[in-house]
C-alpha cells in the first residue's frame, strides 16, 4: 500500500503542471544560480522550450524559450510554509508569465545582462493605458524602505503616439525612455540586448545599453539602485499591468501575447570591458 501511495504522489508531481511548473529549468539561461517560474500558484504555465528543428525562431543554438500570456494568468506566490498563497494579483489588473532568476547582491557591483527577444509576428500591443514589461530587474524589498518596484525594466508602451520597446528605470529617472525600437519594426526578427551596469545608490553609477552590439545609450553619473535597495532579482518573460481598462469595458478583447527569448546571460565584465575610473 505504501509503495502504491508513493507511485501516485510521484505521478501527481510529474503530470500536474500547477505543482511542477515552478521547478522547471531552461537550457537558454546561463550565469544565474537559480531560476523558477514566478507567481506559479493558481496559474497555467505557458512558458516552454521550443526547437529550431520544429520551425520555431531561435537566436542561437537549437532551442529558445516561448512565452505566452493570457488575461487569466495572474498567479500567486508562496508563504513560508510553501502552502500559504500570498500576493495574489487582482483579477483584471495584471497578468504574467515570467521566470524569476534568483536573488542577487547588487550594491557596488558591476554586472552585464544579455538576452535576445523576438516579438511574434502576431504580437499586438495593448491599449487602454496598459503596459507590457518584457525583462525587469526587480528590487528585493529586504532593506528598510526599499519599495516594491524595479531598478530597471524594458517595456512595450505608447510613446509619442506609437508603441515602442524601451528601457526605463526608477533609480535613474529620466523624462524620456531609451528607445530600443518601434514594436512594428521589431516583430518577426531577433533583437539582442546587453545592459552593462555599475550598481550605485548615489550618483556615481553607470548604465550602458547595447542593441545588436551597437551602443544606444551610455548614462553616466547616475543612480542605478532604487532608494535604499541593495539587491534584486531579474525576471524574464511577459508582465502586463494596468489592464483594468479592459476589465471595465471589454475583458474578452484582451488578447494573448507571445514573445520568444534566447541567450539569457548574466556575467561579470571581462577585464577589457570594465568601466574605467569608477
mmCIF file of N, CA and C in Angstrom, residues 136-242:
data_model
loop_
_atom_site.group_PDB
_atom_site.id
_atom_site.type_symbol
_atom_site.label_atom_id
_atom_site.label_comp_id
_atom_site.label_asym_id
_atom_site.label_seq_id
_atom_site.Cartn_x
_atom_site.Cartn_y
_atom_site.Cartn_z
ATOM 1 N N UNK A 136 12.884 42.625 -16.535
ATOM 2 C CA UNK A 136 12.974 43.620 -15.469
ATOM 3 C C UNK A 136 13.940 43.169 -14.377
ATOM 4 N N UNK A 137 14.672 44.131 -13.810
ATOM 5 C CA UNK A 137 15.466 43.890 -12.607
ATOM 6 C C UNK A 137 14.664 44.444 -11.442
ATOM 7 N N UNK A 138 14.049 43.563 -10.689
ATOM 8 C CA UNK A 138 13.145 43.926 -9.611
ATOM 9 C C UNK A 138 13.929 44.190 -8.323
ATOM 10 N N UNK A 139 13.440 45.105 -7.489
ATOM 11 C CA UNK A 139 14.051 45.311 -6.177
ATOM 12 C C UNK A 139 13.710 44.143 -5.255
ATOM 13 N N UNK A 140 14.588 43.880 -4.280
ATOM 14 C CA UNK A 140 14.374 42.699 -3.432
ATOM 15 C C UNK A 140 13.526 42.979 -2.196
ATOM 16 N N UNK A 141 13.341 44.265 -1.848
ATOM 17 C CA UNK A 141 12.475 44.658 -0.717
ATOM 18 C C UNK A 141 12.977 44.188 0.646
ATOM 19 N N UNK A 142 14.210 43.780 0.752
ATOM 20 C CA UNK A 142 14.722 43.284 2.033
ATOM 21 C C UNK A 142 15.285 44.399 2.911
ATOM 22 N N UNK A 143 15.766 45.472 2.291
ATOM 23 C CA UNK A 143 16.299 46.592 3.062
ATOM 24 C C UNK A 143 15.167 47.508 3.515
ATOM 25 N N UNK A 144 15.324 48.152 4.649
ATOM 26 C CA UNK A 144 14.305 49.048 5.176
ATOM 27 C C UNK A 144 14.066 50.188 4.199
ATOM 28 N N UNK A 145 12.802 50.394 3.853
ATOM 29 C CA UNK A 145 12.437 51.472 2.948
ATOM 30 C C UNK A 145 12.499 51.110 1.481
ATOM 31 N N UNK A 146 13.020 49.935 1.170
ATOM 32 C CA UNK A 146 13.109 49.501 -0.228
ATOM 33 C C UNK A 146 11.709 49.176 -0.731
ATOM 34 N N UNK A 147 11.271 49.836 -1.799
ATOM 35 C CA UNK A 147 9.898 49.705 -2.269
ATOM 36 C C UNK A 147 9.785 48.596 -3.313
ATOM 37 N N UNK A 148 8.559 48.195 -3.528
ATOM 38 C CA UNK A 148 8.299 47.120 -4.489
ATOM 39 C C UNK A 148 8.226 47.691 -5.901
ATOM 40 N N UNK A 149 9.359 47.826 -6.513
ATOM 41 C CA UNK A 149 9.402 48.313 -7.886
ATOM 42 C C UNK A 149 10.618 47.718 -8.567
ATOM 43 N N UNK A 150 11.193 48.423 -9.498
ATOM 44 C CA UNK A 150 12.280 47.855 -10.299
ATOM 45 C C UNK A 150 13.445 48.837 -10.406
ATOM 46 N N UNK A 151 14.647 48.262 -10.418
ATOM 47 C CA UNK A 151 15.820 49.087 -10.705
ATOM 48 C C UNK A 151 15.808 49.511 -12.170
ATOM 49 N N UNK A 152 15.434 48.584 -13.065
ATOM 50 C CA UNK A 152 15.230 48.932 -14.470
ATOM 51 C C UNK A 152 14.301 47.904 -15.102
ATOM 52 N N UNK A 153 13.722 48.263 -16.241
ATOM 53 C CA UNK A 153 12.858 47.338 -16.957
ATOM 54 C C UNK A 153 12.799 47.749 -18.423
ATOM 55 N N UNK A 154 12.371 46.814 -19.284
ATOM 56 C CA UNK A 154 12.154 47.088 -20.706
ATOM 57 C C UNK A 154 10.681 46.851 -20.997
ATOM 58 N N UNK A 155 10.030 47.809 -21.644
ATOM 59 C CA UNK A 155 8.577 47.780 -21.736
ATOM 60 C C UNK A 155 8.061 48.123 -23.133
ATOM 61 N N UNK A 156 6.916 47.549 -23.443
ATOM 62 C CA UNK A 156 6.144 47.935 -24.620
ATOM 63 C C UNK A 156 5.080 48.907 -24.133
ATOM 64 N N UNK A 157 5.224 50.160 -24.492
ATOM 65 C CA UNK A 157 4.251 51.168 -24.098
ATOM 66 C C UNK A 157 4.203 52.243 -25.175
ATOM 67 N N UNK A 158 3.148 53.036 -25.144
ATOM 68 C CA UNK A 158 2.977 54.069 -26.165
ATOM 69 C C UNK A 158 3.835 55.279 -25.829
ATOM 70 N N UNK A 159 4.578 55.747 -26.801
ATOM 71 C CA UNK A 159 5.444 56.918 -26.632
ATOM 72 C C UNK A 159 5.331 57.759 -27.900
ATOM 73 N N UNK A 160 4.916 59.002 -27.726
ATOM 74 C CA UNK A 160 4.717 59.923 -28.847
ATOM 75 C C UNK A 160 3.794 59.313 -29.898
ATOM 76 N N UNK A 161 2.730 58.655 -29.399
ATOM 77 C CA UNK A 161 1.688 58.168 -30.291
ATOM 78 C C UNK A 161 1.902 56.792 -30.887
ATOM 79 N N UNK A 162 3.069 56.186 -30.671
ATOM 80 C CA UNK A 162 3.348 54.861 -31.230
ATOM 81 C C UNK A 162 3.905 53.943 -30.151
ATOM 82 N N UNK A 163 3.686 52.646 -30.335
ATOM 83 C CA UNK A 163 4.195 51.678 -29.372
ATOM 84 C C UNK A 163 5.668 51.380 -29.653
ATOM 85 N N UNK A 164 6.476 51.509 -28.585
ATOM 86 C CA UNK A 164 7.903 51.231 -28.658
ATOM 87 C C UNK A 164 8.307 50.235 -27.573
ATOM 88 N N UNK A 165 9.351 49.493 -27.843
ATOM 89 C CA UNK A 165 10.027 48.717 -26.803
ATOM 90 C C UNK A 165 11.129 49.633 -26.289
ATOM 91 N N UNK A 166 11.106 49.922 -24.990
ATOM 92 C CA UNK A 166 12.027 50.924 -24.456
ATOM 93 C C UNK A 166 12.514 50.544 -23.066
ATOM 94 N N UNK A 167 13.642 51.133 -22.677
ATOM 95 C CA UNK A 167 14.241 50.917 -21.359
ATOM 96 C C UNK A 167 13.838 52.069 -20.442
ATOM 97 N N UNK A 168 13.547 51.728 -19.187
ATOM 98 C CA UNK A 168 13.216 52.755 -18.192
ATOM 99 C C UNK A 168 13.773 52.321 -16.845
ATOM 100 N N UNK A 169 13.891 53.260 -15.921
ATOM 101 C CA UNK A 169 14.460 52.965 -14.611
ATOM 102 C C UNK A 169 13.839 53.848 -13.542
ATOM 103 N N UNK A 170 13.513 53.255 -12.409
ATOM 104 C CA UNK A 170 13.013 54.010 -11.269
ATOM 105 C C UNK A 170 14.156 54.735 -10.576
ATOM 106 N N UNK A 171 15.346 54.138 -10.638
ATOM 107 C CA UNK A 171 16.505 54.728 -9.965
ATOM 108 C C UNK A 171 17.091 55.884 -10.779
ATOM 109 N N UNK A 172 17.379 55.609 -12.046
ATOM 110 C CA UNK A 172 17.964 56.634 -12.913
ATOM 111 C C UNK A 172 16.850 57.311 -13.685
ATOM 112 N N UNK A 173 15.972 57.983 -12.969
ATOM 113 C CA UNK A 173 14.764 58.521 -13.587
ATOM 114 C C UNK A 173 15.096 59.562 -14.652
ATOM 115 N N UNK A 174 14.418 59.414 -15.786
ATOM 116 C CA UNK A 174 14.535 60.381 -16.868
ATOM 117 C C UNK A 174 13.160 60.581 -17.474
ATOM 118 N N UNK A 175 12.871 61.768 -17.942
ATOM 119 C CA UNK A 175 11.561 62.030 -18.535
ATOM 120 C C UNK A 175 11.378 61.282 -19.845
ATOM 121 N N UNK A 176 12.476 60.956 -20.520
ATOM 122 C CA UNK A 176 12.400 60.229 -21.782
ATOM 123 C C UNK A 176 13.012 58.844 -21.620
ATOM 124 N N UNK A 177 12.316 57.797 -22.116
ATOM 125 C CA UNK A 177 12.888 56.454 -22.065
ATOM 126 C C UNK A 177 13.987 56.284 -23.107
ATOM 127 N N UNK A 178 14.762 55.238 -22.988
ATOM 128 C CA UNK A 178 15.734 54.883 -24.018
ATOM 129 C C UNK A 178 15.012 53.975 -25.011
ATOM 130 N N UNK A 179 14.854 54.442 -26.226
ATOM 131 C CA UNK A 179 14.080 53.709 -27.223
ATOM 132 C C UNK A 179 14.930 52.592 -27.840
ATOM 133 N N UNK A 180 14.408 51.371 -27.764
ATOM 134 C CA UNK A 180 15.061 50.227 -28.403
ATOM 135 C C UNK A 180 14.559 50.093 -29.831
ATOM 136 N N UNK A 181 13.278 50.266 -30.031
ATOM 137 C CA UNK A 181 12.722 50.231 -31.386
ATOM 138 C C UNK A 181 11.212 50.229 -31.369
ATOM 139 N N UNK A 182 10.613 50.608 -32.489
ATOM 140 C CA UNK A 182 9.169 50.513 -32.629
ATOM 141 C C UNK A 182 8.764 49.040 -32.650
ATOM 142 N N UNK A 183 7.681 48.714 -31.983
ATOM 143 C CA UNK A 183 7.220 47.330 -31.926
ATOM 144 C C UNK A 183 7.020 46.760 -33.327
ATOM 145 N N UNK A 184 6.399 47.526 -34.214
ATOM 146 C CA UNK A 184 6.147 47.037 -35.575
ATOM 147 C C UNK A 184 7.442 46.697 -36.301
ATOM 148 N N UNK A 185 8.522 47.426 -35.996
ATOM 149 C CA UNK A 185 9.810 47.171 -36.651
ATOM 150 C C UNK A 185 10.538 45.978 -36.042
ATOM 151 N N UNK A 186 10.185 45.609 -34.813
ATOM 152 C CA UNK A 186 10.877 44.522 -34.121
ATOM 153 C C UNK A 186 10.213 43.166 -34.337
ATOM 154 N N UNK A 187 8.964 43.168 -34.791
ATOM 155 C CA UNK A 187 8.217 41.913 -34.949
ATOM 156 C C UNK A 187 8.833 41.037 -36.044
ATOM 157 N N UNK A 188 8.906 39.725 -35.741
ATOM 158 C CA UNK A 188 9.366 38.772 -36.741
ATOM 159 C C UNK A 188 10.865 38.690 -36.914
ATOM 160 N N UNK A 189 11.642 39.282 -35.971
ATOM 161 C CA UNK A 189 13.095 39.181 -36.059
ATOM 162 C C UNK A 189 13.692 39.250 -34.653
ATOM 163 N N UNK A 190 14.907 38.767 -34.510
ATOM 164 C CA UNK A 190 15.583 38.774 -33.217
ATOM 165 C C UNK A 190 16.272 40.111 -32.970
ATOM 166 N N UNK A 191 16.191 40.575 -31.733
ATOM 167 C CA UNK A 191 16.922 41.762 -31.281
ATOM 168 C C UNK A 191 17.729 41.361 -30.055
ATOM 169 N N UNK A 192 19.035 41.571 -30.110
ATOM 170 C CA UNK A 192 19.894 41.228 -28.970
ATOM 171 C C UNK A 192 20.164 42.485 -28.151
ATOM 172 N N UNK A 193 19.989 42.358 -26.834
ATOM 173 C CA UNK A 193 20.197 43.484 -25.923
ATOM 174 C C UNK A 193 21.258 43.135 -24.891
ATOM 175 N N UNK A 194 22.041 44.133 -24.555
ATOM 176 C CA UNK A 194 23.047 43.973 -23.484
ATOM 177 C C UNK A 194 22.987 45.194 -22.586
ATOM 178 N N UNK A 195 22.900 44.952 -21.282
ATOM 179 C CA UNK A 195 22.858 46.020 -20.285
ATOM 180 C C UNK A 195 24.091 45.884 -19.396
ATOM 181 N N UNK A 196 24.957 46.872 -19.418
ATOM 182 C CA UNK A 196 26.170 46.890 -18.598
ATOM 183 C C UNK A 196 25.950 47.909 -17.479
ATOM 184 N N UNK A 197 25.955 47.432 -16.232
ATOM 185 C CA UNK A 197 25.529 48.279 -15.118
ATOM 186 C C UNK A 197 26.593 48.334 -14.019
ATOM 187 N N UNK A 198 26.847 49.535 -13.538
ATOM 188 C CA UNK A 198 27.584 49.736 -12.286
ATOM 189 C C UNK A 198 26.539 50.139 -11.259
ATOM 190 N N UNK A 199 26.299 49.246 -10.296
ATOM 191 C CA UNK A 199 25.203 49.432 -9.339
ATOM 192 C C UNK A 199 25.620 50.361 -8.199
ATOM 193 N N UNK A 200 24.961 51.528 -8.113
ATOM 194 C CA UNK A 200 25.287 52.509 -7.087
ATOM 195 C C UNK A 200 24.018 53.148 -6.530
ATOM 196 N N UNK A 201 24.020 53.387 -5.206
ATOM 197 C CA UNK A 201 22.903 54.088 -4.570
ATOM 198 C C UNK A 201 23.020 55.600 -4.710
ATOM 199 N N UNK A 202 24.251 56.084 -4.952
ATOM 200 C CA UNK A 202 24.424 57.522 -5.178
ATOM 201 C C UNK A 202 24.645 57.752 -6.675
ATOM 202 N N UNK A 203 24.902 58.986 -7.037
ATOM 203 C CA UNK A 203 25.016 59.312 -8.455
ATOM 204 C C UNK A 203 26.428 59.094 -8.983
ATOM 205 N N UNK A 204 26.946 57.893 -8.754
ATOM 206 C CA UNK A 204 28.248 57.513 -9.303
ATOM 207 C C UNK A 204 28.124 56.240 -10.141
ATOM 208 N N UNK A 205 26.887 55.852 -10.431
ATOM 209 C CA UNK A 205 26.665 54.647 -11.216
ATOM 210 C C UNK A 205 26.691 54.914 -12.710
ATOM 211 N N UNK A 206 26.551 53.839 -13.453
ATOM 212 C CA UNK A 206 26.574 53.973 -14.917
ATOM 213 C C UNK A 206 25.727 52.864 -15.538
ATOM 214 N N UNK A 207 25.082 53.180 -16.629
ATOM 215 C CA UNK A 207 24.229 52.221 -17.331
ATOM 216 C C UNK A 207 24.498 52.367 -18.823
ATOM 217 N N UNK A 208 25.044 51.316 -19.433
ATOM 218 C CA UNK A 208 25.360 51.328 -20.853
ATOM 219 C C UNK A 208 24.508 50.270 -21.545
ATOM 220 N N UNK A 209 23.797 50.675 -22.601
ATOM 221 C CA UNK A 209 22.829 49.793 -23.258
ATOM 222 C C UNK A 209 23.234 49.569 -24.713
ATOM 223 N N UNK A 210 23.251 48.298 -25.091
ATOM 224 C CA UNK A 210 23.595 47.914 -26.458
ATOM 225 C C UNK A 210 22.386 47.245 -27.128
ATOM 226 N N UNK A 211 22.196 47.551 -28.404
ATOM 227 C CA UNK A 211 21.212 46.855 -29.231
ATOM 228 C C UNK A 211 21.956 46.273 -30.426
ATOM 229 N N UNK A 212 21.924 44.951 -30.540
ATOM 230 C CA UNK A 212 22.650 44.264 -31.623
ATOM 231 C C UNK A 212 24.092 44.746 -31.703
ATOM 232 N N UNK A 213 24.730 44.820 -30.517
ATOM 233 C CA UNK A 213 26.153 45.162 -30.360
ATOM 234 C C UNK A 213 26.491 46.619 -30.656
ATOM 235 N N UNK A 214 25.477 47.452 -30.843
ATOM 236 C CA UNK A 214 25.698 48.887 -31.026
ATOM 237 C C UNK A 214 25.217 49.633 -29.791
ATOM 238 N N UNK A 215 26.002 50.578 -29.302
ATOM 239 C CA UNK A 215 25.616 51.355 -28.124
ATOM 240 C C UNK A 215 24.478 52.302 -28.490
ATOM 241 N N UNK A 216 23.365 52.203 -27.729
ATOM 242 C CA UNK A 216 22.243 53.124 -27.984
ATOM 243 C C UNK A 216 22.056 54.111 -26.833
ATOM 244 N N UNK A 217 22.745 53.861 -25.697
ATOM 245 C CA UNK A 217 22.688 54.804 -24.576
ATOM 246 C C UNK A 217 23.863 54.527 -23.647
ATOM 247 N N UNK A 218 24.446 55.608 -23.125
ATOM 248 C CA UNK A 218 25.512 55.491 -22.124
ATOM 249 C C UNK A 218 25.237 56.553 -21.059
ATOM 250 N N UNK A 219 24.574 56.131 -19.976
ATOM 251 C CA UNK A 219 24.151 57.039 -18.922
ATOM 252 C C UNK A 219 25.193 57.040 -17.809
ATOM 253 N N UNK A 220 25.851 58.165 -17.621
ATOM 254 C CA UNK A 220 26.944 58.262 -16.654
ATOM 255 C C UNK A 220 26.534 59.113 -15.453
ATOM 256 N N UNK A 221 27.195 58.861 -14.330
ATOM 257 C CA UNK A 221 26.965 59.624 -13.100
ATOM 258 C C UNK A 221 25.488 59.665 -12.726
ATOM 259 N N UNK A 222 24.923 58.475 -12.568
ATOM 260 C CA UNK A 222 23.505 58.346 -12.226
ATOM 261 C C UNK A 222 23.333 57.333 -11.100
ATOM 262 N N UNK A 223 22.182 57.421 -10.429
ATOM 263 C CA UNK A 223 21.764 56.370 -9.501
ATOM 264 C C UNK A 223 21.296 55.184 -10.327
ATOM 265 N N UNK A 224 21.755 54.000 -9.973
ATOM 266 C CA UNK A 224 21.302 52.801 -10.687
ATOM 267 C C UNK A 224 20.542 51.847 -9.774
ATOM 268 N N UNK A 225 20.564 52.111 -8.468
ATOM 269 C CA UNK A 225 19.778 51.353 -7.498
ATOM 270 C C UNK A 225 18.663 52.240 -6.962
ATOM 271 N N UNK A 226 17.453 51.683 -6.882
ATOM 272 C CA UNK A 226 16.344 52.418 -6.282
ATOM 273 C C UNK A 226 16.654 52.711 -4.816
ATOM 274 N N UNK A 227 16.079 53.760 -4.265
ATOM 275 C CA UNK A 227 16.393 54.229 -2.917
ATOM 276 C C UNK A 227 16.418 53.105 -1.888
ATOM 277 N N UNK A 228 17.500 53.029 -1.132
ATOM 278 C CA UNK A 228 17.767 52.102 -0.022
ATOM 279 C C UNK A 228 17.893 50.641 -0.447
ATOM 280 N N UNK A 229 17.671 50.328 -1.720
ATOM 281 C CA UNK A 229 17.674 48.923 -2.162
ATOM 282 C C UNK A 229 19.075 48.496 -2.588
ATOM 283 N N UNK A 230 19.574 47.428 -2.021
ATOM 284 C CA UNK A 230 20.933 46.967 -2.311
ATOM 285 C C UNK A 230 20.964 45.662 -3.095
ATOM 286 N N UNK A 231 19.798 45.050 -3.312
ATOM 287 C CA UNK A 231 19.739 43.788 -4.044
ATOM 288 C C UNK A 231 18.555 43.761 -4.978
ATOM 289 N N UNK A 232 18.384 42.624 -5.651
ATOM 290 C CA UNK A 232 17.263 42.483 -6.561
ATOM 291 C C UNK A 232 17.268 41.126 -7.223
ATOM 292 N N UNK A 233 16.375 40.963 -8.183
ATOM 293 C CA UNK A 233 16.330 39.711 -8.931
ATOM 294 C C UNK A 233 15.794 39.992 -10.326
ATOM 295 N N UNK A 234 16.394 39.354 -11.309
ATOM 296 C CA UNK A 234 15.990 39.530 -12.699
ATOM 297 C C UNK A 234 14.786 38.641 -13.002
ATOM 298 N N UNK A 235 13.837 39.182 -13.765
ATOM 299 C CA UNK A 235 12.673 38.412 -14.201
ATOM 300 C C UNK A 235 12.545 38.564 -15.715
ATOM 301 N N UNK A 236 12.426 37.427 -16.400
ATOM 302 C CA UNK A 236 12.289 37.454 -17.846
ATOM 303 C C UNK A 236 10.974 36.807 -18.252
ATOM 304 N N UNK A 237 10.290 37.418 -19.197
ATOM 305 C CA UNK A 237 9.004 36.925 -19.653
ATOM 306 C C UNK A 237 8.100 38.102 -19.976
ATOM 307 N N UNK A 238 6.806 37.913 -19.790
ATOM 308 C CA UNK A 238 5.823 38.967 -20.055
ATOM 309 C C UNK A 238 5.070 39.280 -18.765
ATOM 310 N N UNK A 239 5.079 40.561 -18.383
ATOM 311 C CA UNK A 239 4.312 41.026 -17.223
ATOM 312 C C UNK A 239 3.441 42.191 -17.686
ATOM 313 N N UNK A 240 2.124 42.019 -17.649
ATOM 314 C CA UNK A 240 1.193 43.048 -18.109
ATOM 315 C C UNK A 240 0.480 43.663 -16.903
ATOM 316 N N UNK A 241 0.513 44.975 -16.808
ATOM 317 C CA UNK A 241 -0.222 45.628 -15.731
ATOM 318 C C UNK A 241 -1.007 46.823 -16.271
ATOM 319 N N UNK A 242 -1.852 47.357 -15.382
ATOM 320 C CA UNK A 242 -2.800 48.417 -15.747
ATOM 321 C C UNK A 242 -3.777 47.945 -16.828
#
